[in-house]
CSV table of C-alpha atoms and ligand atoms in Angstrom, one decimal:
chain,number,residue,atom,x,y,z
A,1,MET,CA,-31.0,7.3,35.9
A,2,ARG,CA,-32.2,3.8,36.0
A,3,PRO,CA,-32.2,1.8,39.3
A,4,LEU,CA,-28.7,0.5,40.3
A,5,LEU,CA,-29.3,-3.3,40.6
A,6,PRO,CA,-27.5,-6.2,42.6
A,7,GLY,CA,-24.4,-6.4,40.9
A,8,SER,CA,-23.7,-2.6,41.4
A,9,THR,CA,-21.0,-1.3,43.6
A,10,ILE,CA,-22.1,1.3,46.5
A,11,GLY,CA,-19.5,4.0,47.9
A,12,VAL,CA,-19.6,4.8,51.1
A,13,LEU,CA,-17.9,8.0,52.7
A,14,GLY,CA,-16.7,7.1,56.4
A,15,ALA,CA,-16.1,3.7,57.7
A,16,GLY,CA,-17.5,3.4,61.2
A,17,GLN,CA,-20.2,0.7,62.3
A,18,LEU,CA,-22.8,2.4,60.0
A,19,GLY,CA,-20.8,1.8,57.4
A,20,ARG,CA,-20.4,-1.7,58.4
A,21,MET,CA,-23.9,-2.5,59.1
A,22,LEU,CA,-24.4,-0.7,55.4
A,23,ALA,CA,-22.2,-2.9,53.8
A,24,GLN,CA,-23.2,-5.8,55.4
A,25,SER,CA,-27.2,-5.4,54.6
A,26,ALA,CA,-26.3,-4.3,50.7
A,27,GLN,CA,-23.5,-7.4,50.6
A,28,ARG,CA,-26.6,-9.6,51.4
A,29,MET,CA,-28.3,-8.4,48.4
A,30,GLY,CA,-25.6,-8.6,46.1
A,31,TYR,CA,-24.1,-5.3,45.9
A,32,ARG,CA,-20.4,-4.5,45.9
A,33,VAL,CA,-19.5,-1.8,48.6
A,34,GLU,CA,-16.3,0.5,48.8
A,35,VAL,CA,-15.5,2.7,51.8
A,36,PHE,CA,-13.4,6.0,51.6
A,37,ALA,CA,-12.3,7.4,55.1
A,38,PRO,CA,-9.0,8.9,56.5
A,39,GLY,CA,-6.4,6.3,57.6
A,40,THR,CA,-6.9,5.4,60.8
A,41,GLY,CA,-2.9,5.1,61.7
A,42,THR,CA,-2.9,1.6,61.1
A,43,SER,CA,-2.0,0.8,57.7
A,44,GLY,CA,-4.1,-1.6,55.3
A,45,THR,CA,-7.9,-2.4,54.6
A,46,GLY,CA,-9.7,-4.2,57.8
A,47,ALA,CA,-8.5,-1.5,60.1
A,48,THR,CA,-12.1,0.2,60.6
A,49,PRO,CA,-15.3,-1.0,61.2
A,50,ALA,CA,-16.6,-0.7,57.8
A,51,GLY,CA,-13.2,-1.6,56.1
A,52,GLN,CA,-13.2,-4.7,57.9
A,53,VAL,CA,-16.5,-6.1,55.6
A,54,ALA,CA,-16.2,-4.0,52.5
A,55,HIS,CA,-14.8,-5.3,49.1
A,56,ARG,CA,-12.4,-2.5,48.9
A,57,GLU,CA,-10.7,0.3,51.5
A,58,ILE,CA,-9.7,3.5,50.3
A,59,GLN,CA,-7.5,5.3,53.3
A,60,ALA,CA,-7.2,8.6,52.4
A,61,PRO,CA,-7.7,12.4,53.5
A,62,TYR,CA,-11.2,13.8,52.5
A,63,ASP,CA,-9.6,16.6,50.9
A,64,ASP,CA,-7.3,14.2,48.7
A,65,LEU,CA,-8.8,15.2,45.2
A,66,GLU,CA,-7.0,12.5,43.4
A,67,ALA,CA,-7.9,9.6,45.8
A,68,LEU,CA,-11.4,11.0,45.4
A,69,ALA,CA,-11.4,10.9,41.8
A,70,ALA,CA,-10.2,7.6,42.2
A,71,PHE,CA,-13.0,6.3,44.7
A,72,ALA,CA,-15.7,7.9,42.1
A,73,GLN,CA,-14.4,5.9,39.3
A,74,GLY,CA,-14.9,2.5,40.8
A,75,VAL,CA,-18.1,3.1,42.3
A,76,ASP,CA,-21.9,3.6,40.8
A,77,VAL,CA,-23.3,6.0,43.5
A,78,VAL,CA,-21.8,7.7,46.3
A,79,THR,CA,-23.8,7.9,50.2
A,80,LEU,CA,-22.5,8.5,53.6
A,81,GLU,CA,-22.3,7.2,57.2
A,82,PHE,CA,-20.6,10.1,58.7
A,83,GLU,CA,-22.2,13.9,58.1
A,84,ASN,CA,-18.7,15.6,59.5
A,85,ILE,CA,-17.5,15.3,55.8
A,86,PRO,CA,-16.5,18.4,53.9
A,87,VAL,CA,-19.1,19.7,51.6
A,88,SER,CA,-16.3,20.7,49.2
A,89,ALA,CA,-15.4,16.5,48.6
A,90,LEU,CA,-19.2,15.5,47.8
A,91,GLU,CA,-19.2,18.7,45.4
A,92,LEU,CA,-16.0,17.1,43.8
A,93,LEU,CA,-17.6,13.8,43.5
A,94,ASP,CA,-21.0,14.8,42.7
A,95,GLY,CA,-19.9,16.0,39.2
A,96,GLN,CA,-18.5,12.6,38.3
A,97,VAL,CA,-21.2,10.0,40.2
A,98,PRO,CA,-24.6,10.4,41.7
A,99,VAL,CA,-24.3,11.7,45.1
A,100,ARG,CA,-26.8,10.7,47.8
A,101,PRO,CA,-27.8,12.7,49.5
A,102,GLY,CA,-26.2,15.7,48.0
A,103,PRO,CA,-23.5,18.3,49.1
A,104,GLN,CA,-26.7,20.9,50.3
A,105,VAL,CA,-28.1,18.2,52.4
A,106,LEU,CA,-24.8,18.1,54.2
A,107,TYR,CA,-24.2,21.9,54.0
A,108,GLN,CA,-27.3,22.5,55.9
A,109,THR,CA,-27.2,19.3,58.6
A,110,GLN,CA,-23.4,18.9,59.5
A,111,ASN,CA,-23.5,22.8,61.5
A,112,ARG,CA,-26.1,23.2,64.2
A,113,ALA,CA,-26.4,27.1,63.5
A,114,ARG,CA,-27.5,26.2,59.4
A,115,GLU,CA,-29.8,23.3,60.5
A,116,LYS,CA,-31.7,25.4,63.2
A,117,ALA,CA,-31.6,28.2,60.5
A,118,PHE,CA,-33.0,25.5,58.3
A,119,LEU,CA,-35.9,24.4,60.4
A,120,ALA,CA,-36.8,27.9,60.8
A,121,ARG,CA,-37.2,28.8,57.0
A,122,ALA,CA,-38.9,25.5,56.6
A,123,GLY,CA,-41.2,26.6,59.4
A,124,LEU,CA,-40.8,23.4,61.7
A,125,PRO,CA,-40.8,23.2,65.3
A,126,HIS,CA,-37.1,23.7,67.2
A,127,THR,CA,-35.5,24.0,70.2
A,128,SER,CA,-35.0,27.8,71.0
A,129,SER,CA,-31.5,29.0,70.4
A,130,VAL,CA,-28.6,31.6,69.7
A,131,THR,CA,-25.4,31.4,67.4
A,132,VAL,CA,-22.6,32.4,69.3
A,133,ASP,CA,-19.8,33.5,67.5
A,134,GLY,CA,-17.2,33.6,70.1
A,135,PRO,CA,-16.5,34.5,73.8
A,136,ALA,CA,-17.2,38.1,73.5
A,137,ASN,CA,-20.7,37.5,72.6
A,138,PHE,CA,-21.5,34.5,75.3
A,139,GLU,CA,-23.0,36.9,77.9
A,140,THR,CA,-25.4,38.5,75.5
A,141,ALA,CA,-26.2,34.9,74.3
A,142,LEU,CA,-27.0,33.6,77.9
A,143,LYS,CA,-29.2,36.9,78.7
A,144,THR,CA,-31.4,35.8,75.7
A,145,VAL,CA,-31.7,32.1,76.3
A,146,GLY,CA,-31.5,32.4,80.2
A,147,THR,CA,-30.6,29.2,82.3
A,148,PRO,CA,-30.2,26.4,82.3
A,149,ALA,CA,-28.7,26.3,79.0
A,150,VAL,CA,-26.9,23.7,76.3
A,151,LEU,CA,-23.7,25.2,74.5
A,152,LYS,CA,-23.2,23.1,72.0
A,153,THR,CA,-20.1,23.4,69.0
A,154,ALA,CA,-21.3,24.7,66.0
A,155,GLY,CA,-19.7,22.1,63.9
A,156,PHE,CA,-18.1,18.7,63.9
A,157,GLY,CA,-20.0,17.6,67.0
A,158,TYR,CA,-21.1,14.1,67.7
A,159,ASP,CA,-22.0,11.7,70.9
A,160,GLY,CA,-22.2,14.9,73.3
A,161,LYS,CA,-18.5,15.7,72.6
A,162,GLY,CA,-18.9,19.6,72.2
A,163,GLN,CA,-21.5,20.0,74.8
A,164,LEU,CA,-21.8,22.2,77.9
A,165,LEU,CA,-24.8,22.4,80.6
A,166,VAL,CA,-24.8,26.0,82.0
A,167,ARG,CA,-26.6,26.2,85.0
A,168,GLY,CA,-25.1,29.6,85.5
A,169,PRO,CA,-22.1,31.6,86.2
A,170,GLY,CA,-19.8,28.2,87.4
A,171,GLU,CA,-19.7,27.3,83.9
A,172,ARG,CA,-18.5,30.5,82.5
A,173,ALA,CA,-15.3,29.9,82.0
A,174,ALA,CA,-15.7,26.7,80.4
A,175,ALA,CA,-18.4,27.8,78.0
A,176,LEU,CA,-15.5,30.7,76.9
A,177,THR,CA,-13.0,28.2,76.6
A,178,GLN,CA,-15.2,26.0,74.5
A,179,LEU,CA,-16.2,29.3,72.5
A,180,GLU,CA,-12.4,30.0,71.9
A,181,ARG,CA,-12.1,26.8,69.8
A,182,GLY,CA,-15.1,27.8,67.6
A,183,PRO,CA,-18.6,29.2,67.7
A,184,GLY,CA,-21.4,27.6,69.0
A,185,VAL,CA,-24.9,27.4,69.4
A,186,LEU,CA,-26.4,28.6,73.1
A,187,GLU,CA,-29.7,26.3,73.5
A,188,GLY,CA,-32.5,26.9,76.2
A,189,PHE,CA,-32.8,23.6,78.1
A,190,VAL,CA,-35.6,21.3,77.4
A,191,GLU,CA,-37.4,19.7,80.3
A,192,PHE,CA,-38.5,17.0,77.9
A,193,ARG,CA,-41.2,14.1,78.4
A,194,ARG,CA,-39.4,12.2,76.2
A,195,GLU,CA,-37.1,11.8,73.2
A,196,LEU,CA,-38.3,10.0,70.5
A,197,SER,CA,-36.6,9.9,66.5
A,198,VAL,CA,-38.4,8.9,63.3
A,199,ILE,CA,-36.0,7.3,60.5
A,200,VAL,CA,-37.2,8.6,57.2
A,201,ALA,CA,-36.3,7.3,53.6
A,202,ARG,CA,-36.4,8.9,50.3
A,203,SER,CA,-36.0,7.9,47.1
A,204,PRO,CA,-34.8,9.9,43.3
A,205,SER,CA,-38.7,10.1,42.7
A,206,GLY,CA,-39.9,11.3,45.6
A,207,GLU,CA,-41.3,8.0,47.4
A,208,LEU,CA,-41.1,8.1,51.3
A,209,GLN,CA,-41.3,5.8,54.0
A,210,SER,CA,-41.3,6.2,57.3
A,211,CYS,CA,-40.2,4.0,60.4
A,212,GLY,CA,-41.1,4.8,64.1
A,213,PRO,CA,-41.3,6.9,66.3
A,214,ILE,CA,-38.8,5.2,68.3
A,215,GLU,CA,-38.1,6.4,71.8
A,216,ASN,CA,-34.6,7.2,73.4
A,217,ARG,CA,-32.8,7.4,76.6
A,218,HIS,CA,-29.5,9.1,76.8
A,219,GLN,CA,-26.8,9.1,79.3
A,220,ASN,CA,-24.0,11.8,79.2
A,221,HIS,CA,-25.6,13.2,76.3
A,222,ILE,CA,-24.9,9.4,74.7
A,223,LEU,CA,-27.5,7.4,73.4
A,224,ASP,CA,-28.0,4.7,76.2
A,225,LEU,CA,-31.2,2.6,74.9
A,226,SER,CA,-33.8,2.7,72.4
A,227,LYS,CA,-37.2,0.9,72.4
A,228,ALA,CA,-40.3,0.7,70.1
A,229,PRO,CA,-43.3,1.7,70.3
A,230,THR,CA,-42.8,4.4,72.3
A,231,GLY,CA,-44.9,6.0,75.3
A,232,ALA,CA,-45.8,8.7,73.1
A,233,SER,CA,-49.9,8.8,72.5
A,234,PRO,CA,-51.0,8.0,68.8
A,235,ALA,CA,-51.4,11.9,67.9
A,236,VAL,CA,-47.7,12.7,69.0
A,237,ALA,CA,-46.7,9.7,67.4
A,238,GLN,CA,-48.2,10.6,63.9
A,239,GLN,CA,-46.7,14.7,64.6
A,240,SER,CA,-43.5,13.0,64.8
A,241,ARG,CA,-43.9,10.9,61.2
A,242,GLU,CA,-45.4,13.9,59.5
A,243,ILE,CA,-42.8,16.3,60.7
A,244,ALA,CA,-40.0,14.2,60.0
A,245,ARG,CA,-41.6,13.6,56.2
A,246,GLU,CA,-41.8,17.4,56.1
A,247,VAL,CA,-37.8,17.6,56.9
A,248,ALA,CA,-36.6,15.3,54.1
A,249,VAL,CA,-39.1,17.0,51.4
A,250,ALA,CA,-37.7,20.4,52.9
A,251,LEU,CA,-34.2,18.6,52.5
A,252,ASP,CA,-35.1,17.5,49.0
A,253,LEU,CA,-33.0,14.7,50.1
A,254,THR,CA,-32.3,11.3,48.5
A,255,GLY,CA,-31.3,8.6,51.0
A,256,LEU,CA,-32.1,8.4,54.8
A,257,VAL,CA,-32.5,10.7,57.5
A,258,CYS,CA,-33.0,10.6,61.1
A,259,VAL,CA,-34.9,13.6,63.1
A,260,GLU,CA,-34.6,13.3,66.8
A,261,PHE,CA,-37.1,15.3,69.1
A,262,PHE,CA,-37.9,16.4,72.1
A,263,GLU,CA,-41.6,16.0,73.5
A,264,THR,CA,-42.1,18.3,76.1
A,265,ALA,CA,-44.3,18.3,79.2
A,266,ALA,CA,-47.0,19.8,77.3
A,267,GLY,CA,-46.9,17.6,74.6
A,268,GLU,CA,-45.2,19.8,71.9
A,269,LEU,CA,-42.9,18.3,69.6
A,270,LEU,CA,-39.2,19.9,69.1
A,271,VAL,CA,-36.6,18.7,66.5
A,272,ASN,CA,-33.5,18.5,68.3
A,273,GLU,CA,-31.4,17.0,65.7
A,274,ILE,CA,-31.4,15.8,62.0
A,275,ALA,CA,-28.7,13.2,60.7
A,276,PRO,CA,-29.0,12.4,57.2
A,277,ARG,CA,-27.9,8.9,57.6
A,278,PRO,CA,-28.8,6.0,59.4
A,279,HIS,CA,-28.8,6.6,63.0
A,280,ASN,CA,-27.9,4.6,66.3
A,281,SER,CA,-31.8,4.9,67.4
A,282,GLY,CA,-32.3,2.8,64.3
A,283,HIS,CA,-30.5,-0.2,64.8
A,284,LEU,CA,-33.2,-2.2,66.3
A,285,THR,CA,-34.7,-2.2,62.9
A,286,ILE,CA,-32.4,-4.9,61.7
A,287,GLU,CA,-34.5,-7.4,64.0
A,288,ALA,CA,-37.8,-5.7,64.3
A,289,CYS,CA,-38.7,-4.6,61.1
A,290,ARG,CA,-38.9,-6.5,57.5
A,291,ALA,CA,-36.2,-4.2,56.1
A,292,SER,CA,-33.8,-2.4,58.4
A,293,GLN,CA,-32.5,1.3,58.2
A,294,PHE,CA,-29.3,-0.2,56.4
A,295,GLU,CA,-31.6,-2.0,53.9
A,296,GLN,CA,-33.7,1.0,53.3
A,297,GLN,CA,-30.8,3.6,52.8
A,298,LEU,CA,-29.5,1.2,49.9
A,299,ARG,CA,-32.8,1.1,48.7
A,300,ALA,CA,-33.2,4.7,48.4
A,301,VAL,CA,-29.7,5.5,47.0
A,302,CYS,CA,-30.1,2.7,44.8
A,303,GLY,CA,-33.7,4.1,43.4
A,304,LEU,CA,-35.3,1.0,44.3
A,305,PRO,CA,-39.0,0.6,45.9
A,306,LEU,CA,-38.7,1.5,49.1
A,307,ALA,CA,-39.8,-0.7,51.8
A,308,ASN,CA,-42.3,-0.8,54.5
A,309,MET,CA,-40.5,-0.5,57.7
A,310,GLU,CA,-43.3,-0.8,60.4
A,311,PHE,CA,-42.3,-2.7,63.3
A,312,LEU,CA,-43.0,-6.6,63.2
A,313,VAL,CA,-42.6,-7.0,67.2
A,314,PRO,CA,-41.7,-4.9,70.1
A,315,ALA,CA,-38.0,-4.4,70.7
A,316,ALA,CA,-35.3,-2.6,72.6
A,317,MET,CA,-31.8,-1.6,72.0
A,318,ALA,CA,-28.7,-1.2,74.5
A,319,ASN,CA,-25.4,0.9,73.7
A,320,LEU,CA,-22.2,-1.1,74.5
A,321,LEU,CA,-19.8,1.6,75.3
A,322,GLY,CA,-16.2,1.2,76.0
A,323,GLU,CA,-16.5,1.5,80.0
A,324,LEU,CA,-17.9,-2.5,79.9
A,325,TRP,CA,-14.3,-3.5,79.0
A,326,GLN,CA,-12.8,-1.1,82.1
A,327,GLU,CA,-12.5,-3.8,84.4
A,328,ARG,CA,-12.2,-6.9,82.6
A,329,SER,CA,-13.4,-8.4,79.2
A,330,PRO,CA,-17.5,-8.8,79.4
A,331,ASP,CA,-18.6,-11.8,80.0
A,332,TRP,CA,-19.8,-12.9,76.5
A,333,TYR,CA,-20.9,-16.4,77.5
A,334,GLY,CA,-22.8,-15.4,80.1
A,335,MET,CA,-24.8,-12.9,78.1
A,336,LEU,CA,-25.1,-15.4,75.3
A,337,ALA,CA,-27.3,-17.6,77.6
A,338,HIS,CA,-29.9,-15.0,77.4
A,339,PRO,CA,-32.5,-16.0,74.7
A,340,GLY,CA,-34.0,-13.9,72.5
A,341,VAL,CA,-31.2,-11.0,71.9
A,342,ALA,CA,-29.0,-10.3,69.6
A,343,LEU,CA,-25.1,-9.3,69.8
A,344,HIS,CA,-23.7,-6.9,67.2
A,345,LEU,CA,-20.1,-5.9,67.6
A,346,TYR,CA,-18.2,-3.3,65.3
A,347,GLY,CA,-14.7,-4.7,65.0
A,348,LYS,CA,-13.1,-2.2,67.2
A,349,THR,CA,-10.2,-3.0,69.1
A,350,GLU,CA,-9.6,-0.1,71.7
A,351,PRO,CA,-12.4,0.3,74.0
A,352,ARG,CA,-12.4,3.9,75.1
A,353,ALA,CA,-14.8,5.6,77.7
A,354,GLY,CA,-17.9,6.9,76.0
A,355,ARG,CA,-16.6,4.8,72.3
A,356,LYS,CA,-19.7,2.8,71.0
A,357,MET,CA,-18.2,-0.7,70.7
A,358,GLY,CA,-21.4,-2.8,69.8
A,359,HIS,CA,-25.1,-2.9,71.0
A,360,LEU,CA,-27.8,-5.8,71.8
A,361,THR,CA,-31.3,-5.8,70.6
A,362,ALA,CA,-33.8,-7.9,72.2
A,363,LEU,CA,-37.3,-8.4,71.2
A,364,ALA,CA,-40.5,-9.1,73.4
A,365,PRO,CA,-44.2,-9.2,73.6
A,366,SER,CA,-44.0,-5.2,74.6
A,367,ALA,CA,-41.6,-3.0,74.5
A,368,THR,CA,-41.5,-2.8,78.4
A,369,GLU,CA,-40.4,-6.4,78.5
A,370,ALA,CA,-38.0,-5.8,75.6
A,371,VAL,CA,-36.0,-3.0,77.8
A,372,ALA,CA,-36.2,-5.3,80.9
A,373,ARG,CA,-34.6,-8.3,78.5
A,374,VAL,CA,-31.8,-6.4,77.0
A,375,GLU,CA,-30.9,-4.4,80.3
A,376,ARG,CA,-30.5,-8.1,81.9
A,377,ALA,CA,-28.4,-9.2,79.1
A,378,ARG,CA,-26.2,-6.3,79.3
A,379,GLU,CA,-25.4,-6.2,82.8
A,380,ALA,CA,-24.6,-9.8,82.4
A,381,LEU,CA,-21.7,-8.8,80.5
A,382,SER,CA,-20.3,-6.9,83.3
A,383,ARG,CA,-21.0,-9.5,85.8
A,384,THR,CA,-17.9,-12.0,87.0
A,385,SER,CA,-18.6,-15.4,86.2
A,386,ALA,CA,-18.7,-17.9,89.5
B,401,LIG,P1,-27.5,16.3,70.7
B,401,LIG,O1,-26.0,15.9,70.4
B,401,LIG,O2,-27.9,17.4,70.2
B,401,LIG,O3,-28.3,15.0,69.9
B,401,LIG,O4,-27.5,16.1,72.6
B,401,LIG,C1,-27.6,15.0,73.1
B,401,LIG,C2,-28.6,14.6,73.8
B,401,LIG,O5,-28.1,15.8,75.0
B,401,LIG,C3,-30.2,15.1,73.7
B,401,LIG,O6,-30.3,13.9,73.2
B,401,LIG,C4,-30.6,15.2,75.2
B,401,LIG,O7,-30.8,14.1,75.9
B,401,LIG,C5,-29.3,16.2,75.8
B,401,LIG,N1,-30.0,17.6,75.4
B,401,LIG,C6,-29.0,18.3,74.0
B,401,LIG,N2,-29.7,19.2,74.1
B,401,LIG,C7,-30.6,19.5,75.1
B,401,LIG,C8,-31.4,20.4,75.7
B,401,LIG,N3,-31.4,21.7,74.9
B,401,LIG,N4,-32.2,20.3,76.8
B,401,LIG,C9,-32.0,19.4,77.3
B,401,LIG,N5,-31.6,18.0,76.9
B,401,LIG,C10,-30.4,18.2,76.0
């Protein structure tokens, strides 16, 4: 297939902030963007983060065959910003328009049990785990894995949703309730030294470019802060890039993938999660790299030459969660007085606890200074103005 040049139309499945930032990047480069996602309850274009900036938004369920066919007719390629989309929707689109990444990539990565099986087949290091089909298998699984352990829903989990730390019998009831709702994966708790992520783009011709590692700090299983460069040794950093590239090749990916790792106390890397789309930890590439992860996704799915994604400058990113809005509206004026800090808001109107509403990115001469700057700026948001 010939490369899709500026003027082409990109179809995006999902309409959250990742689709919004992809659309902004694509539009800057002269592309049209149409997004497809189930309705939000608020009718009309402009209700979702990506719908607010796309040329067109189709609000329909992912199993609406007619709406999917109409969407396919209007776009030159389909990509995604969210992995919890039925594989059947991608299969249907795949017959009509290039779908990048393809249905097989989504099939392997949207379910944790299948993702672990994929990593095992590919011979890549990952967290030890056992699949738990239902409440009846829980005790046996717990004996195998030991405590502490983390019970995760096999499918449709994100941002710590459907995750339970099992320290002992005290969490048994909660674990059984979770398993009644659907199968899970019980993972051994990893005493990690740090969490890292690497973003890899792969074009239809197999060209690869990687970015990272990036170091991540989570709170309540939700990403709180990312920074680059990381505290990892050059050898560990190099190994993380190699493993992430192997993931992209083994998936036969066209598009972008983020591979999240635990670095253990012994300096061993374990893959924790694979997301075949731009990732929250890659937001700092917007300011810190010559090409952002969103531009790189666009380049990969359009079959364009990939960009170099090395960091030009140290950077840190802090998420803005709904909690910040709880007491009063954040002090934007005070925060914007902090020099060198970029504000990104996703256009969400309901600031619920744990909901990602936006983020801040700071650049600085060192990652430590960038973290200090971004944290000071975020703290300023919840300060009461004098
Ligand atoms: P996940 O949704 O699997 O990426 O998990 C979100 C976050 O929860 C991770 O980035 C870790 O901070 C924490 N977490 C998840 N699984 C484990 C584990 N097996 N051991 C220790 N921490 C974990």
